[in-house]
Coordinates of C-alpha atoms and ligand atoms in Angstrom, one line a residue:
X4 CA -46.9 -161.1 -8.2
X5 CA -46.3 -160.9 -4.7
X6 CA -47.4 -164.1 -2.6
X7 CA -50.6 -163.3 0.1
X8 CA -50.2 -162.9 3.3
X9 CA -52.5 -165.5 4.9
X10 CA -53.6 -162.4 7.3
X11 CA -54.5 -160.6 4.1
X12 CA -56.0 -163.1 2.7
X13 CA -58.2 -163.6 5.8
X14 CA -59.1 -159.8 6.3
X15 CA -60.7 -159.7 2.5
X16 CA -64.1 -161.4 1.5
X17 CA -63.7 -163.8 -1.5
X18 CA -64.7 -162.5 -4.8
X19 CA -67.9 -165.3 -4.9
X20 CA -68.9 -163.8 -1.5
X21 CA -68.7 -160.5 -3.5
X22 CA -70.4 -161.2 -6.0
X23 CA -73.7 -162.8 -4.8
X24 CA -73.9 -159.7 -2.2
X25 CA -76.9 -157.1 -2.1
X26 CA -74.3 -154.4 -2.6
X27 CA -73.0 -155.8 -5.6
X28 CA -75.7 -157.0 -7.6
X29 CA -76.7 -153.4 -9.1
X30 CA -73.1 -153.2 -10.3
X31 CA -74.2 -156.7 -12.0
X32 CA -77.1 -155.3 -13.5
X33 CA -75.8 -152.1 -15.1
X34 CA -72.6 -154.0 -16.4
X35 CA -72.4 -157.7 -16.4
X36 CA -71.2 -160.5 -14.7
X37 CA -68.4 -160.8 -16.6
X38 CA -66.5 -157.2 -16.4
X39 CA -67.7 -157.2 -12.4
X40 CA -66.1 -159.9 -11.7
X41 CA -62.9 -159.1 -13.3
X42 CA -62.7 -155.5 -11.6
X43 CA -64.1 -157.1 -8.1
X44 CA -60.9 -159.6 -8.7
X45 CA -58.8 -156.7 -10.1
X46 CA -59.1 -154.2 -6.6
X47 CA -59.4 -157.5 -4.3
X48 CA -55.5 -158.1 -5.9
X49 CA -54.3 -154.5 -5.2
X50 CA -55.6 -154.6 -2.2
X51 CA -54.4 -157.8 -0.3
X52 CA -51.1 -157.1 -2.5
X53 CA -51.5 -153.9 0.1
X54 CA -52.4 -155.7 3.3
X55 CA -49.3 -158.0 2.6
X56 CA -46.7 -155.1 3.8
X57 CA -49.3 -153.9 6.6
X58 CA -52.4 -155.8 7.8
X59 CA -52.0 -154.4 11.2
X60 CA -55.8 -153.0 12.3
X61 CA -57.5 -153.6 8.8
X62 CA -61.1 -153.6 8.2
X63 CA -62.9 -154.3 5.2
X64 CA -65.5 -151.9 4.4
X65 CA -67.4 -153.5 1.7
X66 CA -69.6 -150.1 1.2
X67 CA -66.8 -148.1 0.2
X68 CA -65.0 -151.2 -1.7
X69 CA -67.9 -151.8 -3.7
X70 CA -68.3 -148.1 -4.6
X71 CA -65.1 -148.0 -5.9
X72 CA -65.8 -150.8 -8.2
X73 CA -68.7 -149.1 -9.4
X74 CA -66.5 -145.8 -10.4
X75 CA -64.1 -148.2 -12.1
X76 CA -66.3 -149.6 -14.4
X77 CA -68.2 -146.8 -14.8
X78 CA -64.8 -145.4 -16.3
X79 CA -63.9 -148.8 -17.8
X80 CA -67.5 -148.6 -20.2
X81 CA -67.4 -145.1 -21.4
X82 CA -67.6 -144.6 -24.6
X83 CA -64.7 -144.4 -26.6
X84 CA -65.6 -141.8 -28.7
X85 CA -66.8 -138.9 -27.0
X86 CA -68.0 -135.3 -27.6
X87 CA -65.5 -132.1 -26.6
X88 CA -65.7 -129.1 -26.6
X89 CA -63.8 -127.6 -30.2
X90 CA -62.3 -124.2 -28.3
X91 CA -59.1 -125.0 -31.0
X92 CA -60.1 -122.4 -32.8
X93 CA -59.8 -124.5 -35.5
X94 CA -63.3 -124.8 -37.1
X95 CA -63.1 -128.3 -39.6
X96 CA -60.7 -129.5 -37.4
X97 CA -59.9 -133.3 -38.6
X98 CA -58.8 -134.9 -35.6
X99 CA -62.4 -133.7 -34.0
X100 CA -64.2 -135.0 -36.4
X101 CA -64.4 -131.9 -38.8
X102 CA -68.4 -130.9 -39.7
X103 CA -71.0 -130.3 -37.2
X104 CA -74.0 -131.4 -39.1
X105 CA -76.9 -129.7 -38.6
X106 CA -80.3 -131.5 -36.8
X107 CA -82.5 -132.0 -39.7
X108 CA -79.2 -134.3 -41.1
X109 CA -78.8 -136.2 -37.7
X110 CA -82.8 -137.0 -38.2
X111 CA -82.5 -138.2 -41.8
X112 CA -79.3 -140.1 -40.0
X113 CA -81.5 -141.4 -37.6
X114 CA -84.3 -142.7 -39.5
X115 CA -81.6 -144.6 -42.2
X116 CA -80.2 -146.4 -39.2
X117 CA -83.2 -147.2 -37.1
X118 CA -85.6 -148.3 -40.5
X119 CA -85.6 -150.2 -43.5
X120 CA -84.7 -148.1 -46.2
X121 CA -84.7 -147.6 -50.7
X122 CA -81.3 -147.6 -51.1
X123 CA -81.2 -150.0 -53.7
X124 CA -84.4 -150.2 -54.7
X125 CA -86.4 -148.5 -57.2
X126 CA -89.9 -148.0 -55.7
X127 CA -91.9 -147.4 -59.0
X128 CA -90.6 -150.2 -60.8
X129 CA -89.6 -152.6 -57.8
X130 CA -86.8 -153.3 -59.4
X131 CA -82.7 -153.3 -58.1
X132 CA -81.3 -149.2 -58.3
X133 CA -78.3 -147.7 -57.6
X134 CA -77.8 -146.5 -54.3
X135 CA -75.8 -143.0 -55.6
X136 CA -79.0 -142.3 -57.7
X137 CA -80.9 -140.7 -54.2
X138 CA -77.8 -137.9 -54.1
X139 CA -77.2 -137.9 -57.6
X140 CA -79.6 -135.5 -59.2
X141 CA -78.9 -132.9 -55.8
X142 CA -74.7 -132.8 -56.3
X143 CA -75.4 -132.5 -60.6
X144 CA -78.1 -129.7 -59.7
X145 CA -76.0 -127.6 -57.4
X146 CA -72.2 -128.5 -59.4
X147 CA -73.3 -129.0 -62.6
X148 CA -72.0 -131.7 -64.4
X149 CA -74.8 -134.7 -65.5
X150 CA -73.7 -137.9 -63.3
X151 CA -72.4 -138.2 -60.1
X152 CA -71.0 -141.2 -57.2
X153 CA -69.7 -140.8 -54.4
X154 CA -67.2 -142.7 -52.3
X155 CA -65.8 -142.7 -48.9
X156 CA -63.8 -139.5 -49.0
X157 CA -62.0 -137.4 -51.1
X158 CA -59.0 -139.6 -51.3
X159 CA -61.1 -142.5 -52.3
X160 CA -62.7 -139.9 -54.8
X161 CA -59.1 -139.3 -55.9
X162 CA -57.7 -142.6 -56.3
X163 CA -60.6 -144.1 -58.0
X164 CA -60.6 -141.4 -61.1
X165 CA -57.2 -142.4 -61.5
X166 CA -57.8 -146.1 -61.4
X167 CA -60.7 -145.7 -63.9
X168 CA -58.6 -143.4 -66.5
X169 CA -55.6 -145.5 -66.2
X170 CA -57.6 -148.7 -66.5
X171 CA -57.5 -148.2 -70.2
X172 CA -55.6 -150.0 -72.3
X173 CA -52.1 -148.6 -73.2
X174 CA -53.3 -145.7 -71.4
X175 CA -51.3 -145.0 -68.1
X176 CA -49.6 -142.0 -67.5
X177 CA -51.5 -139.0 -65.6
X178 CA -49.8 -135.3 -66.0
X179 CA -49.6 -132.7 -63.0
X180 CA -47.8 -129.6 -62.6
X181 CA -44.8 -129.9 -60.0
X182 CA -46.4 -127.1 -57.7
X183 CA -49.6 -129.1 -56.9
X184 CA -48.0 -132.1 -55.9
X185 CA -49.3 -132.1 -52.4
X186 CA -49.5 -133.7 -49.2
X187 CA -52.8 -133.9 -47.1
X188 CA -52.0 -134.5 -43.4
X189 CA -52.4 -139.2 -42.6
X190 CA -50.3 -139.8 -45.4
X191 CA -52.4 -138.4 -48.4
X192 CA -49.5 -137.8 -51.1
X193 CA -50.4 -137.0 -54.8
X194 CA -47.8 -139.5 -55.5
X195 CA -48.4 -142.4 -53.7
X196 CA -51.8 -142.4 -54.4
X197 CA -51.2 -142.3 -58.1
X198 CA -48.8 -145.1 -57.9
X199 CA -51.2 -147.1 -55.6
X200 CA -54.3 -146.5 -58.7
X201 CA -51.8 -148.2 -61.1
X202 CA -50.9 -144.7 -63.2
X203 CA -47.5 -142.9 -63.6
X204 CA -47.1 -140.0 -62.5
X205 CA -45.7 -137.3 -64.9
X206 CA -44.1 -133.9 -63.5
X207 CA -44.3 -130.9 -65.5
X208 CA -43.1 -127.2 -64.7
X209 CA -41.1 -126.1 -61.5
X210 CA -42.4 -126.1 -57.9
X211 CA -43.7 -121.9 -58.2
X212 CA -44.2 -121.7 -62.5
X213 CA -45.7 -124.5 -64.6
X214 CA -47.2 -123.2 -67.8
X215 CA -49.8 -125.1 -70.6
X216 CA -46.9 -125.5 -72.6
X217 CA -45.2 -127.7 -70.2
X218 CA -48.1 -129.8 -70.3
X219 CA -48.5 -130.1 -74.4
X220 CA -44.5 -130.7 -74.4
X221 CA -45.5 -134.2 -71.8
X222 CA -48.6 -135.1 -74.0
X223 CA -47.8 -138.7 -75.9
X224 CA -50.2 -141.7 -76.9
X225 CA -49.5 -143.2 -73.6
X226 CA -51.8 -140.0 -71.6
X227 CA -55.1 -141.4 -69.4
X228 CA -55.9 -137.5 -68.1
X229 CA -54.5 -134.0 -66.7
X230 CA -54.8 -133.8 -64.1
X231 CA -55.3 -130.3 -62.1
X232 CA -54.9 -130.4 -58.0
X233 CA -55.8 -127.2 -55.8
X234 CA -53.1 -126.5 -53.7
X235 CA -55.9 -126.5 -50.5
X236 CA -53.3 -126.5 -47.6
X237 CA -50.3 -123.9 -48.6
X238 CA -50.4 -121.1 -50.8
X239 CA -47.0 -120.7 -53.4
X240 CA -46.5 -116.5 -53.6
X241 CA -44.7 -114.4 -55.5
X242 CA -43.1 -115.1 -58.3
X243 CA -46.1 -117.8 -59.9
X244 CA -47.5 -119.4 -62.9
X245 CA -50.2 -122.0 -63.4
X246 CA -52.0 -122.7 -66.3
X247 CA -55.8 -121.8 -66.5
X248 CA -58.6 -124.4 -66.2
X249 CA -60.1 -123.4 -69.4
X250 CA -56.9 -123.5 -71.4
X251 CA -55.4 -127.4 -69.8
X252 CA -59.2 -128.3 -70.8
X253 CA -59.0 -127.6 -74.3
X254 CA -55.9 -128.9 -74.2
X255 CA -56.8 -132.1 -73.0
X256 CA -59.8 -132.1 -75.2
X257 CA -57.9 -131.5 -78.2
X258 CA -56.2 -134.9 -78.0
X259 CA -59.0 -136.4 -76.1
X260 CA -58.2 -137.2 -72.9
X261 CA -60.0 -136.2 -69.8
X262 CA -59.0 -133.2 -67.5
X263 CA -59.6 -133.8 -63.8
X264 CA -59.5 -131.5 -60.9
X265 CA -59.5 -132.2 -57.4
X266 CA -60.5 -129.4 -55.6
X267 CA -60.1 -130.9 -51.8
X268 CA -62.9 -128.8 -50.5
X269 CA -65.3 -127.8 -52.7
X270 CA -68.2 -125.7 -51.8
X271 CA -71.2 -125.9 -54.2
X272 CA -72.0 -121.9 -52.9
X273 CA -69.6 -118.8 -54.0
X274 CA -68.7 -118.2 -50.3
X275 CA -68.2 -114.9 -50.8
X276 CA -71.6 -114.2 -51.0
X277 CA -71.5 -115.2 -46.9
X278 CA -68.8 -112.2 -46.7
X279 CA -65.8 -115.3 -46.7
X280 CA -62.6 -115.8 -48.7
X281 CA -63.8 -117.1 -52.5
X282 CA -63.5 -121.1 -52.5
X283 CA -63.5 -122.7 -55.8
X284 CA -66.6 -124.3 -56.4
X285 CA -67.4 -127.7 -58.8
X286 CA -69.5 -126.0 -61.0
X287 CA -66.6 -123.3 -61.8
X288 CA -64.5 -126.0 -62.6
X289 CA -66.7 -127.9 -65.1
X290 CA -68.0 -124.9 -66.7
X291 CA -63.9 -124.4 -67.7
X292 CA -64.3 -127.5 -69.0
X293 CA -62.9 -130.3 -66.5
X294 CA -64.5 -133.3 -67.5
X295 CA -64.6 -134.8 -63.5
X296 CA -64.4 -132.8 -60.3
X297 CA -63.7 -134.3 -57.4
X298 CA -63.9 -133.1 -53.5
X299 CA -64.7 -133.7 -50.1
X300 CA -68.2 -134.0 -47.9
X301 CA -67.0 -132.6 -44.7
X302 CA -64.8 -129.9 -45.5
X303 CA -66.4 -126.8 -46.2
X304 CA -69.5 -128.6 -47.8
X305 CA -70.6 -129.2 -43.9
X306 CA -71.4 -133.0 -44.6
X307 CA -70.6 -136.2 -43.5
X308 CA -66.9 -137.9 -44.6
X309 CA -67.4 -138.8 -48.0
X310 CA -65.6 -138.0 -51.8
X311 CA -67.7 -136.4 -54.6
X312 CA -67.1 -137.4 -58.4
X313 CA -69.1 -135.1 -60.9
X314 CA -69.0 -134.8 -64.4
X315 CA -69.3 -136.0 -67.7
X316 CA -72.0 -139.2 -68.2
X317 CA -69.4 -141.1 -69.7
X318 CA -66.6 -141.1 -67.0
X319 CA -68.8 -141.6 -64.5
X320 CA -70.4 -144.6 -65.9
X321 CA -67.0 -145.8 -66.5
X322 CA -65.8 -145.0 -62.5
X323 CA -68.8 -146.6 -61.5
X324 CA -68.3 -150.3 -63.2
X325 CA -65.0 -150.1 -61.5
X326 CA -64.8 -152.9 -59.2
X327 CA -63.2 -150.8 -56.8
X328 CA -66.4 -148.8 -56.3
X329 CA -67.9 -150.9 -54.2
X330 CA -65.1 -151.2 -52.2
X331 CA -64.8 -147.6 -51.7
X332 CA -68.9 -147.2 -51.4
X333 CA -70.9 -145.6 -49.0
X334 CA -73.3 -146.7 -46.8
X335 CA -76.9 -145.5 -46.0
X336 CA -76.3 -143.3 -43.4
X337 CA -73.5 -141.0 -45.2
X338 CA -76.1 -141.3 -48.2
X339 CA -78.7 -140.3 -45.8
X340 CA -76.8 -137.1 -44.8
X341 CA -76.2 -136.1 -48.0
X342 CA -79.4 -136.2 -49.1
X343 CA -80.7 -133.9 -46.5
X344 CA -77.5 -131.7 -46.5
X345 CA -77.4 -131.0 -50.4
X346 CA -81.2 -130.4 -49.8
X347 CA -80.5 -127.4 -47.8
X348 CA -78.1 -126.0 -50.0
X349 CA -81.1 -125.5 -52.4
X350 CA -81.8 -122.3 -50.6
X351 CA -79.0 -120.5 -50.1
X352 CA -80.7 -117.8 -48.4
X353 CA -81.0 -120.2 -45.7
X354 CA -77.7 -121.4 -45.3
X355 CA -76.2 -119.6 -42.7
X356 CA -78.8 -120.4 -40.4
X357 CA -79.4 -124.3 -41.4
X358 CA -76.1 -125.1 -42.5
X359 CA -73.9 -125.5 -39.2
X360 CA -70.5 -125.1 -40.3
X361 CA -71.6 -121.7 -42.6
X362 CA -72.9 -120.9 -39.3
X363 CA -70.0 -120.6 -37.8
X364 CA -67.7 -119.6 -40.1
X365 CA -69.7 -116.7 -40.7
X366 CA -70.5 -115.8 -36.8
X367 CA -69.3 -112.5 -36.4
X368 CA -66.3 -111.1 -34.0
X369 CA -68.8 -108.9 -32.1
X370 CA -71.3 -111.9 -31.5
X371 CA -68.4 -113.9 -30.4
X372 CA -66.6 -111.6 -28.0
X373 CA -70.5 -110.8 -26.7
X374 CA -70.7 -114.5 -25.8
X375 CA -66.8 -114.6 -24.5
X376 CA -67.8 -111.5 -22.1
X377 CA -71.0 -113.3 -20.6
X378 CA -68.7 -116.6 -19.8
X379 CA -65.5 -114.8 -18.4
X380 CA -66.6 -114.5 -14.8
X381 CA -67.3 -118.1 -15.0
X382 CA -64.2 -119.3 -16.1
X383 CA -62.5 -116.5 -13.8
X384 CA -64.6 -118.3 -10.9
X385 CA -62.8 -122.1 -11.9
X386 CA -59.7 -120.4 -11.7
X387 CA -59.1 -120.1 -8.1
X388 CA -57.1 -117.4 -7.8
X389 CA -54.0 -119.6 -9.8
X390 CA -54.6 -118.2 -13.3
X391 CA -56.3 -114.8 -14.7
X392 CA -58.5 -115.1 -17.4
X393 CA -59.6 -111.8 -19.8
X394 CA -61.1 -111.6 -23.1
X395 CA -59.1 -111.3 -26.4
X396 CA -59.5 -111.0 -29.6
X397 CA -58.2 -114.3 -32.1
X398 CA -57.8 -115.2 -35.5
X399 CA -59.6 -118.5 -36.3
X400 CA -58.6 -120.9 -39.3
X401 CA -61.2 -122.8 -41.4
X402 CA -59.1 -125.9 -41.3
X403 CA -58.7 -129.4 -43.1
X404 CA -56.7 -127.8 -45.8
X405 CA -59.7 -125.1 -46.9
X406 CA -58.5 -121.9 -47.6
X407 CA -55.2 -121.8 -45.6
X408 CA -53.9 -118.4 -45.5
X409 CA -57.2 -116.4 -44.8
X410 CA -58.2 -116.6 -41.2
X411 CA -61.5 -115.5 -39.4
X412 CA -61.5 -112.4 -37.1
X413 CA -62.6 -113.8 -34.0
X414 CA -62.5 -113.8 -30.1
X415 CA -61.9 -115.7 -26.7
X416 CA -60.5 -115.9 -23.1
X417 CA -56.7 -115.9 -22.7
X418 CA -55.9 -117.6 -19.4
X419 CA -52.3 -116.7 -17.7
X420 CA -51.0 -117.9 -14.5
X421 CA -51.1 -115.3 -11.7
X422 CA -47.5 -113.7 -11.0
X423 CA -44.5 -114.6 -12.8
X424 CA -45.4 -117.3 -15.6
X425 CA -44.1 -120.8 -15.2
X426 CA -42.7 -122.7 -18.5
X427 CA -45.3 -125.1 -18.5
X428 CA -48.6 -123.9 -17.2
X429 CA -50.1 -123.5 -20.3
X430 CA -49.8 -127.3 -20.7
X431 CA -50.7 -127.6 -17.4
X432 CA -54.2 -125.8 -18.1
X433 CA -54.8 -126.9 -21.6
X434 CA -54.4 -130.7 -19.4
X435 CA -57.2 -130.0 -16.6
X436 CA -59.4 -128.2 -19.2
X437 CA -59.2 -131.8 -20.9
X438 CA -60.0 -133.9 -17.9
X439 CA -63.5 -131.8 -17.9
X440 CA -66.3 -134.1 -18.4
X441 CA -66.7 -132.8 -21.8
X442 CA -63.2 -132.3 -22.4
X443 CA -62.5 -128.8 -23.4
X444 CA -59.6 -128.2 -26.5
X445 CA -58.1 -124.5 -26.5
X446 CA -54.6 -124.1 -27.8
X447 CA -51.6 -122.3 -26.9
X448 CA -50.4 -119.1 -27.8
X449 CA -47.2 -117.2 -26.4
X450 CA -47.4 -119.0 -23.2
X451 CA -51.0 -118.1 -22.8
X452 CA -53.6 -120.9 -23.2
X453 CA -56.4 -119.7 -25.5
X454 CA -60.1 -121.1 -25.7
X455 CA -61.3 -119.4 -29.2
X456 CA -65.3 -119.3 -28.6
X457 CA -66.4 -119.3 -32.3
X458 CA -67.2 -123.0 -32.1
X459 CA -69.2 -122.7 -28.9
X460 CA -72.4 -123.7 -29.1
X461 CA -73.6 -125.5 -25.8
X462 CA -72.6 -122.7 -23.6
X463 CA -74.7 -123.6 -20.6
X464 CA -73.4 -127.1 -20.7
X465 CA -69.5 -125.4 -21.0
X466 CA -70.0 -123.2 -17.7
X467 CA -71.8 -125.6 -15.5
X468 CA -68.8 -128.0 -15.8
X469 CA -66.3 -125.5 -14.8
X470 CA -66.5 -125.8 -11.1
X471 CA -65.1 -129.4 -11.8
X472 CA -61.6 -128.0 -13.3
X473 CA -58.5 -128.6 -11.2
X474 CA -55.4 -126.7 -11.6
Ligands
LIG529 C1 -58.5 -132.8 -48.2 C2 -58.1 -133.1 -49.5 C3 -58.0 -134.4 -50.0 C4 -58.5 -135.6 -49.2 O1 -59.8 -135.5 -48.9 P1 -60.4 -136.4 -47.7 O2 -61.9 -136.1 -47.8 O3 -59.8 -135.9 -46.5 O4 -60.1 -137.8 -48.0 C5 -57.6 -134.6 -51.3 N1 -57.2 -133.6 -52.1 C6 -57.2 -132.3 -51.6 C7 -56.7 -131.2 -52.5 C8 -57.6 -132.0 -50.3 O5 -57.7 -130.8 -49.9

């Protein structure tokens, strides 16, 4: 710290002074005592730290002081978490918070939050229930299956069916094919998390052929489940083998032990119907004959984050007397969303207007480019001459692991710097377009920074904030 100048020290007010003044006691009001005095003490620092190498002709303006104050802890309080703009092109994108639910969700959200709610309380008998019960009979309507919990994701989902089959005595080794040994992006690994739920791991086949013998050969007293994993974020092509669903079923059945599939994301509709890539759903696995199915809430479903266990009565009573369900449990609001989400999924004629993420992974190239068209002379307005900007057709991807080698035919605005391109202008761009108010997230492309427009909804809200980009 560098030692005041006493002529510094004499041209600033003192930070009492400061604070009991009329200019400063709105910035009290909207954000405490506490955080105004420590930025009031903050600037007053940087400032006679200033003065100490020139005080020569200083005057302290306590207007334009005390407005500065106000922008910092304006800046200083904003939320942490705040909403973008998802121009990724990347629809369930995980690190932006993947589904956009849809309003009649965010209500049902609402009133869980705001009231006092049944969770765990049966209203016709007045008695204690069981807080999975309210989404129970919905997720075994649309899957199949006749019992369902759900946890807080998919990994939870995951871990606790392992837990629960290895939990039995003598019982502790879980068998997967070598080719579905996968990694989720944060750290999800098959592995770990079967060494973390207490079971063994047992490898069967090669990384591109595993066949239902390879499984019978690994079958010994010691077995808790098979255990069946869709391979959600690669695809392994060409020379292939996997056994079939029905045949590891009866296979497992035959020396009674349960087959499990985790399916990652799930969809309870044959998307195809909606004109997209086929996604295997629950209710195909259990009618193959998996005993328990588990998969994600806000992957393709459209839902809040949560993990889905359906199946047979028994396994899921067992899962939920494990002590690690209420650890892994969800709270009212996830149950809240899933109620009304799976609600809507009882009219699938309706889904691609109610549900938001079928919404827009259905919205078609020609709607798209219609919408990219209408914004372009806005965004060719922020540009100032330093970048062009023209509309071009894009490929988007589903994301979060859901169907990773089919992409969307979509479109956008390619922006290019003006002349000769520089190395990093792209980053340069894709860095204002972030320091928007509602930061904007494109991607880059062959030195071209790319906004996708699939995912955008609030398109006034997009174009009025483009006069504040700097490049
Ligand atoms: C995404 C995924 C998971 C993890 O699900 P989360 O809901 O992200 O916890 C597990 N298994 C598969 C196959 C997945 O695709």
């Amino acid at each position: 710290m560098v030692t005041p100048d006493p002529a510094a020290r004499r041209a600033l007010p003192s930070v009492d002074r400061l604070l009991s003044s009329n200019a400063v006691a709105p910035l009290i009001a909207k954000f405490g005592r506490a955080l105004t005095t420590d930025t009031i003490r903050a600037r007053l620092q940087t400032q006679r730290e200033k003065l100490t190498q020139n005080a020569n002709g200083f005057e302290f303006d306590e207007a334009r002081f005390v407005a500065a104050c106000d922008a910092d802890l304006a800046q200083q309080t904003q939320p942490s978490l705040r909403p973008v703009f998802n121009l990724s092109g990347t629809v369930l994108h995980t690190n932006l918070g993947r589904a956009l639910m849809p309003q009649a969700v965010a209500d049902a959200v609402m009133s869980a939050m705001t009231r006092p709610v049944n969770l765990e309380f049966d209203l016709g008998g007045g008695a204690r229930g069981e807080r999975d019960t309210h989404v129970e009979k919905w997720i075994t309507k649309l899957a199949g299956g006749d019992g369902a919990v759900v946890v807080n994701n998919n990994a939870a989902a995951v871990y606790l069916a392992l837990n629960t089959v290895g939990s039995q005595r003598g019982k502790s080794e879980v068998i997967v094919s070598r080719g579905e040994l996968i990694e989720i992006g944060g750290a999800f690994r098959i592995p770990d998390i079967m060494k973390r739920a207490g079971v063994k791991l047992i490898e069967v086949g090669t990384t591109n052929r595993t066949h239902l013998k390879d499984f019978a050969e690994a079958i010994t007293p010691r077995t808790a489940a098979i255990m069946k994993v869709h391979t959600s974020n690669y695809a392994v092509q060409g020379f292939t083998a996997t056994a079939p669903e029905p045949e590891l079923a009866a296979l497992a059945h035959e020396h009674h032990i349960p087959f499990i599939v985790d399916l990652g994301s799930g969809m309870l509709v044959n998307l195809e119907d909606y004109g997209l890539p086929h996604e295997p759903t629950p209710k195909e696995a259990l009618a193959h004959g998996a005993d328990l199915v588990t998969f994600s809430g806000d992957k393709l479903l459209g839902g809040p984050q949560a993990g889905l266990l359906v199946g047979k009565k028994e396994l899921i009573a067992c899962i939920r007397k494990n002590p690690m369900k209420r650890a892994l449990r969800v709270d009212k609001m996830t149950l809240a969303a899933l109620d009304a989400l799976l609600r809507l999924y009882t009219n699938p004629d309706k889904l691609r207007e109610e549900v938001t993420t079928i919404r827009l992974l259905t919205r078609a190239r020609e709607d798209i480019r219609a919408q990219a068209e209408r914004v372009l002379p806005q965004v060719q307005a922020a540009l100032t001459g330093k970048a062009e900007a023209r509309v071009v057709d894009c490929a988007s991807q589903i994301g979060s692991g859901s169907l990773p080698v089919d992409s969307l035919p979509s479109a956008g605005i390619a922006i290019l710097p003006v002349g000769k391109a520089k190395g990093s202008f792209a980053d340069k761009l894709s860095l204002a377009f972030r320091a928007l108010p509602v930061p904007v997230i494109g991607h880059i492309r062959d030195g071209a920074f790319i906004l996708d427009l699939r995912c955008l909804d609030r398109e006034a809200e997009f174009v009025a904030q483009l006069d504040r980009l700097k490049i």
